[in-house]
Short mmCIF file of C-alpha atoms in Angstrom, two decimals:
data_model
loop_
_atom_site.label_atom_id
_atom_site.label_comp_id
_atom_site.label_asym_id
_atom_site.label_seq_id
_atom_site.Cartn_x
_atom_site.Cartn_y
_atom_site.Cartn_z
CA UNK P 26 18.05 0.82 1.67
CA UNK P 27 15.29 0.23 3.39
CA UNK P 28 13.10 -2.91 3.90
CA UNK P 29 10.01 -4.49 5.65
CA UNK P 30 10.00 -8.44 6.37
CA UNK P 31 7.18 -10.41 6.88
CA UNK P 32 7.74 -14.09 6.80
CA UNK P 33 4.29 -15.64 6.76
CA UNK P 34 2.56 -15.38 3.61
CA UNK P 35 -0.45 -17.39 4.94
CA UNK P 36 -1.91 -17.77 8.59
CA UNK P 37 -4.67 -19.42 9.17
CA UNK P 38 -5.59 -18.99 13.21
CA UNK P 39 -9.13 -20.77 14.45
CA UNK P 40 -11.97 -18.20 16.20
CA UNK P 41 -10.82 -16.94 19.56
CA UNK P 42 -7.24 -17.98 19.19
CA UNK P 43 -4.88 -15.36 19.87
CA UNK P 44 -3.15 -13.60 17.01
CA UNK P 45 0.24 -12.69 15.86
CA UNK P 46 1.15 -11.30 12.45
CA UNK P 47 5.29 -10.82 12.72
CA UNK P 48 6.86 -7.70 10.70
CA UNK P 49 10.32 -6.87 11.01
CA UNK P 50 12.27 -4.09 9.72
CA UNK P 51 15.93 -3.15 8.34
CA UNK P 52 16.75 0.84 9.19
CA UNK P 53 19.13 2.52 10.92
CA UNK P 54 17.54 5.27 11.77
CA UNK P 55 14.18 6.17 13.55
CA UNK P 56 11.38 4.69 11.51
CA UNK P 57 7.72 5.31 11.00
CA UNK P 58 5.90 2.31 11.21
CA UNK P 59 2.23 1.28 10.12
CA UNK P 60 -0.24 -1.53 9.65
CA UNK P 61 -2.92 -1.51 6.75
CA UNK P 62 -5.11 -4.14 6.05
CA UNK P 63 -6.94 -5.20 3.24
CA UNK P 64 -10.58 -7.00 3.26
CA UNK P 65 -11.74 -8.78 0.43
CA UNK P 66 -13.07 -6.77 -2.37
CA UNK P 67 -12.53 -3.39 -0.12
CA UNK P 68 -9.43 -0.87 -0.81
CA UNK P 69 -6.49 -0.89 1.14
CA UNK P 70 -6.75 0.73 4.57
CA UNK P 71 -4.61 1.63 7.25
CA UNK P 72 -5.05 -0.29 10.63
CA UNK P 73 -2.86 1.63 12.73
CA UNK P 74 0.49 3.47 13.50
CA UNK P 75 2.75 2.92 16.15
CA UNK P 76 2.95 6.90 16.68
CA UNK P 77 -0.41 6.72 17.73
CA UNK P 78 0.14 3.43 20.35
CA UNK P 79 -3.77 2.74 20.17
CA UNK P 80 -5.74 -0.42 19.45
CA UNK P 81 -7.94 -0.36 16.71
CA UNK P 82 -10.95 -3.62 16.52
CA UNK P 83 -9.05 -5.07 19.22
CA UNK P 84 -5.41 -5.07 17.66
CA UNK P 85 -2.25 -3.68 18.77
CA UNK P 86 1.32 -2.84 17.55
CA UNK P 87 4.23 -2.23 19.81
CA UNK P 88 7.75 -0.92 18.06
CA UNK P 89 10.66 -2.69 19.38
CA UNK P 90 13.57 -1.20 18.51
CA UNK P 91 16.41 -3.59 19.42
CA UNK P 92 14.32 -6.33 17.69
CA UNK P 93 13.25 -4.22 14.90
CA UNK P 94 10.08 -5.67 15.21
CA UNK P 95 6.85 -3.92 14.52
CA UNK P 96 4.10 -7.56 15.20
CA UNK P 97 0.39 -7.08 15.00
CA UNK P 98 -1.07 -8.75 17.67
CA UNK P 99 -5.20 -9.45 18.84
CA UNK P 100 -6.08 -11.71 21.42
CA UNK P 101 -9.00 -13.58 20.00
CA UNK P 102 -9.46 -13.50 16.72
CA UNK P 103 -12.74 -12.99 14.88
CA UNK P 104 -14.33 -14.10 11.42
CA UNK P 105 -13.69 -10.95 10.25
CA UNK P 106 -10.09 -10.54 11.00
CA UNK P 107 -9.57 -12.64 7.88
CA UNK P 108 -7.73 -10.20 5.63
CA UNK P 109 -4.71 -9.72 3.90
CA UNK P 110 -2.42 -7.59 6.17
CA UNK P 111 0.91 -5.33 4.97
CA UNK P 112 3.66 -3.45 7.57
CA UNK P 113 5.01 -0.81 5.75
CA UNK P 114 7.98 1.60 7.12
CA UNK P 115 8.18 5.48 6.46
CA UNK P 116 11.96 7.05 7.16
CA UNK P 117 12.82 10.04 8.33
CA UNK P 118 13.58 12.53 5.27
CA UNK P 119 11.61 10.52 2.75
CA UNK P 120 8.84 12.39 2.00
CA UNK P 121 5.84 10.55 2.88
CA UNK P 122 7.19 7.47 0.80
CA UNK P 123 6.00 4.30 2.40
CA UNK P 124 7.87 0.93 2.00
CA UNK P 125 5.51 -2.08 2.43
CA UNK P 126 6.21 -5.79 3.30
CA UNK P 127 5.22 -8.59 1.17
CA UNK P 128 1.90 -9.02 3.43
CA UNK P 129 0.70 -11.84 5.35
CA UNK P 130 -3.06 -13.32 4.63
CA UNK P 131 -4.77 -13.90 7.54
CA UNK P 132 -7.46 -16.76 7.80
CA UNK P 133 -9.79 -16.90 10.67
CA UNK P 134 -11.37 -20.66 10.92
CA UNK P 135 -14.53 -21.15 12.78
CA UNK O 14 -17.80 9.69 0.84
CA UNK O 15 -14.86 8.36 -2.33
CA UNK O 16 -11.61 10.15 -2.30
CA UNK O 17 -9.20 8.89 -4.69
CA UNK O 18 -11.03 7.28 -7.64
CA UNK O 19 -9.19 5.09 -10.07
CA UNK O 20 -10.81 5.70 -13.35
CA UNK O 21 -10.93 1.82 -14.37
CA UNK O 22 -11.40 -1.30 -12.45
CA UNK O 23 -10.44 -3.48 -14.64
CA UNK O 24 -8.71 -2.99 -18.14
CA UNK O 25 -7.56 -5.47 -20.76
CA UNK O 26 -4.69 -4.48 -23.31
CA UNK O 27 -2.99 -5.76 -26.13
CA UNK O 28 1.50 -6.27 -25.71
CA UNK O 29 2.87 -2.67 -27.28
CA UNK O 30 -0.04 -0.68 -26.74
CA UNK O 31 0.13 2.67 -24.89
CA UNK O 32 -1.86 2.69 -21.49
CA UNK O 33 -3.36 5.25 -19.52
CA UNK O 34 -4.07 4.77 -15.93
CA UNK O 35 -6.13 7.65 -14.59
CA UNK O 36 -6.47 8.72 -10.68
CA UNK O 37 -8.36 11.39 -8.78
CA UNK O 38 -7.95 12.58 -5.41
CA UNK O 39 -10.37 15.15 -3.90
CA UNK O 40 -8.75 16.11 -0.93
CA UNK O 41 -6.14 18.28 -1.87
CA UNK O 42 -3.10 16.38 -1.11
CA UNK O 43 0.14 17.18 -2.21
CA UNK O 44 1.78 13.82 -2.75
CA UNK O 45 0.51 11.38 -4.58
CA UNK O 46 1.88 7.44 -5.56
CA UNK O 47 1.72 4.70 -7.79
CA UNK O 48 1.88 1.30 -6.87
CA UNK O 49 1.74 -2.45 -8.22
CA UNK O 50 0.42 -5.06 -6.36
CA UNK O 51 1.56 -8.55 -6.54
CA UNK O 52 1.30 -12.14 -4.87
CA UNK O 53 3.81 -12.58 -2.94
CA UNK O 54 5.70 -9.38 -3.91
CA UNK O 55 3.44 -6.86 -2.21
CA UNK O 56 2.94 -3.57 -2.86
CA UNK O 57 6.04 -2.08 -4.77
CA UNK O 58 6.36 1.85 -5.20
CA UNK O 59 6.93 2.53 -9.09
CA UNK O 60 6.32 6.50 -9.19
CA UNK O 61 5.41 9.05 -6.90
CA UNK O 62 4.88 13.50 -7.00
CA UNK O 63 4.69 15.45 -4.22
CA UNK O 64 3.72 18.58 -6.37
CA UNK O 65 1.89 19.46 -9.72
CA UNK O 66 4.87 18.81 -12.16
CA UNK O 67 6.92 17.19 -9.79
CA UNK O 68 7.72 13.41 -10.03
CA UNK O 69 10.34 10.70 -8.66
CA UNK O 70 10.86 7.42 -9.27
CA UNK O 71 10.28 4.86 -7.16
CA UNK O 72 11.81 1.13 -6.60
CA UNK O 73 10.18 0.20 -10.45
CA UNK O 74 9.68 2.96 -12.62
CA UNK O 75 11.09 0.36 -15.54
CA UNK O 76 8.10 0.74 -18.37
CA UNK O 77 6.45 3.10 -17.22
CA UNK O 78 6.06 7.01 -16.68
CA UNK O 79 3.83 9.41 -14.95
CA UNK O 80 2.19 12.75 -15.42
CA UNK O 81 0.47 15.31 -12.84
CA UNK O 82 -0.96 18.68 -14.66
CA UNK O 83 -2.96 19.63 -11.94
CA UNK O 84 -2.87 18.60 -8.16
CA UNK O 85 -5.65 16.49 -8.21
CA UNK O 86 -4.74 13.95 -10.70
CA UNK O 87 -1.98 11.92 -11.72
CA UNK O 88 -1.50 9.91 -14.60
CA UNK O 89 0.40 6.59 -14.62
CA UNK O 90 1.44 5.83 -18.31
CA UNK O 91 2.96 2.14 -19.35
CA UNK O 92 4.55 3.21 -22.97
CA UNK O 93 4.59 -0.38 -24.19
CA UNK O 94 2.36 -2.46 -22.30
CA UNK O 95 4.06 -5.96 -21.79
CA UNK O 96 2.95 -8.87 -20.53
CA UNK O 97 4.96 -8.95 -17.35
CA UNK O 98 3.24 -5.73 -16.86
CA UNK O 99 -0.24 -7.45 -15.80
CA UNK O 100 -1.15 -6.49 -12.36
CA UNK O 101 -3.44 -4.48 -9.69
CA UNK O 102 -2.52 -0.84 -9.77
CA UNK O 103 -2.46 0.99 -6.66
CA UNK O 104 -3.04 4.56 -6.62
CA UNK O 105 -2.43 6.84 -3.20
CA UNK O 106 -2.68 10.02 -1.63
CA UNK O 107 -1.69 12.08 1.30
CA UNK O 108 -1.06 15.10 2.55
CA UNK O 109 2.95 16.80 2.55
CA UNK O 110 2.42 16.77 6.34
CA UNK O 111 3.83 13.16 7.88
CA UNK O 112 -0.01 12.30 8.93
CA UNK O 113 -1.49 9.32 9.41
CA UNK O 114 -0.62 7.67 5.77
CA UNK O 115 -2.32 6.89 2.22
CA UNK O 116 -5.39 7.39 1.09
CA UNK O 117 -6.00 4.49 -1.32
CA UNK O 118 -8.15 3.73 -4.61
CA UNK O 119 -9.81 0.65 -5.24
CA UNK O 120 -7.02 -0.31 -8.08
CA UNK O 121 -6.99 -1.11 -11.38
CA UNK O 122 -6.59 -4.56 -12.25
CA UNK O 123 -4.56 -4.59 -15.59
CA UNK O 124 -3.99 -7.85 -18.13
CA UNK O 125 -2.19 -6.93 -20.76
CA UNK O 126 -2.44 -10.16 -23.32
#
């Protein structure tokens, strides 16, 4: 079966330090994968999709296959970055069924 | 400018009760999910429908079970609420096509005591 892996439970990154939020993935065949994000007291949202290869509020996502990595990355990281953040992995033939990681909170320090 | 309403935000029930967990999309999706939410356990699928009458079980459909009558709304139903049941409840929507992803409530956060 399927699963998504991400390690950190807690980050904590000061303001303007570079980012990375680490999600890796166990699949076989030619996943779907996708970063939502969570602010406090606000619904579950999704960030972005490696399909779509574009940065959204200055974060990106790059797919690597032979590392079956999916990490969320942002140069310089802003107050309001702090968030909890979930990877989650949609296979081929499975509906729309997402699988999500265990998410990783992110804490931007000033 | 809400599209999939959870009927409750937060609900307290007694061990052994029957609960009703209540969601509404508006935007005519076909598929629709049930999550939990957890500290350190994420999100964890425990039903799902991708048409009215149509259901599957997810990774955790232990306890509970679901209904969908009509395409907008679908029921998550814990027979005998237990303790370890206590939790946020994620509801989720989105269309058959493999779009962009969910559509997400604002939860339910259930204690059952």
């Amino acid at each position: 079966a399927q699963r998504v892996t991400q390690p950190e439970k807690l980050l904590s990154v000061f303001k303007g330090a570079p980012v990375e939020l680490k999600c890796n993935y166990s699949y076989s065949g030619s996943p779907e994968l996708f970063w939502y994000v969570q602010y406090s007291r606000q619904r579950l949202q999704l960030l972005l999709r490696h399909i779509s290869r574009e940065s959204i509020k200055g974060f990106t996502a790059d797919l690597n296959k032979g590392e079956t990595s999916f990490h969320l990355k942002k140069p310089f990281a802003q107050e309001e970055d702090s968030a909890m953040y979930y990877c989650a992995l949609r296979v081929t033939g499975g509906g729309n069924k997402l699988t999500f990681g265990t998410g990783t909170q992110l804490k931007v320090e000033l | 400018d809400v599209k999939v309403t959870q009927s409750s935000r937060y609900l307290v029930k007694r061990t052994g009760e029957k609960v009703f967990l209540e969601c509404v999309q508006d935007m005519d999706h076909e598929n629709m999910f049930w999550y939990r939410q957890d500290p350190g356990l994420g999100l964890r699928l425990i039903y799902f429908s991708y048409d009215v009458k149509m259901k599957e079980k997810g990774d955790i459909p232990e306890g509970y079970s679901v209904s969908r009558e009509k395409k907008e709304r679908f029921s998550l139903i814990l027979e005998s609420a237990s303790t370890n049941q206590t939790s946020m409840y994620l509801c989720a929507s989105s269309p058959s096509s493999r779009g962009p992803g969910y559509t997400f409530g604002s939860g339910t956060r259930l204690t059952v005591v």
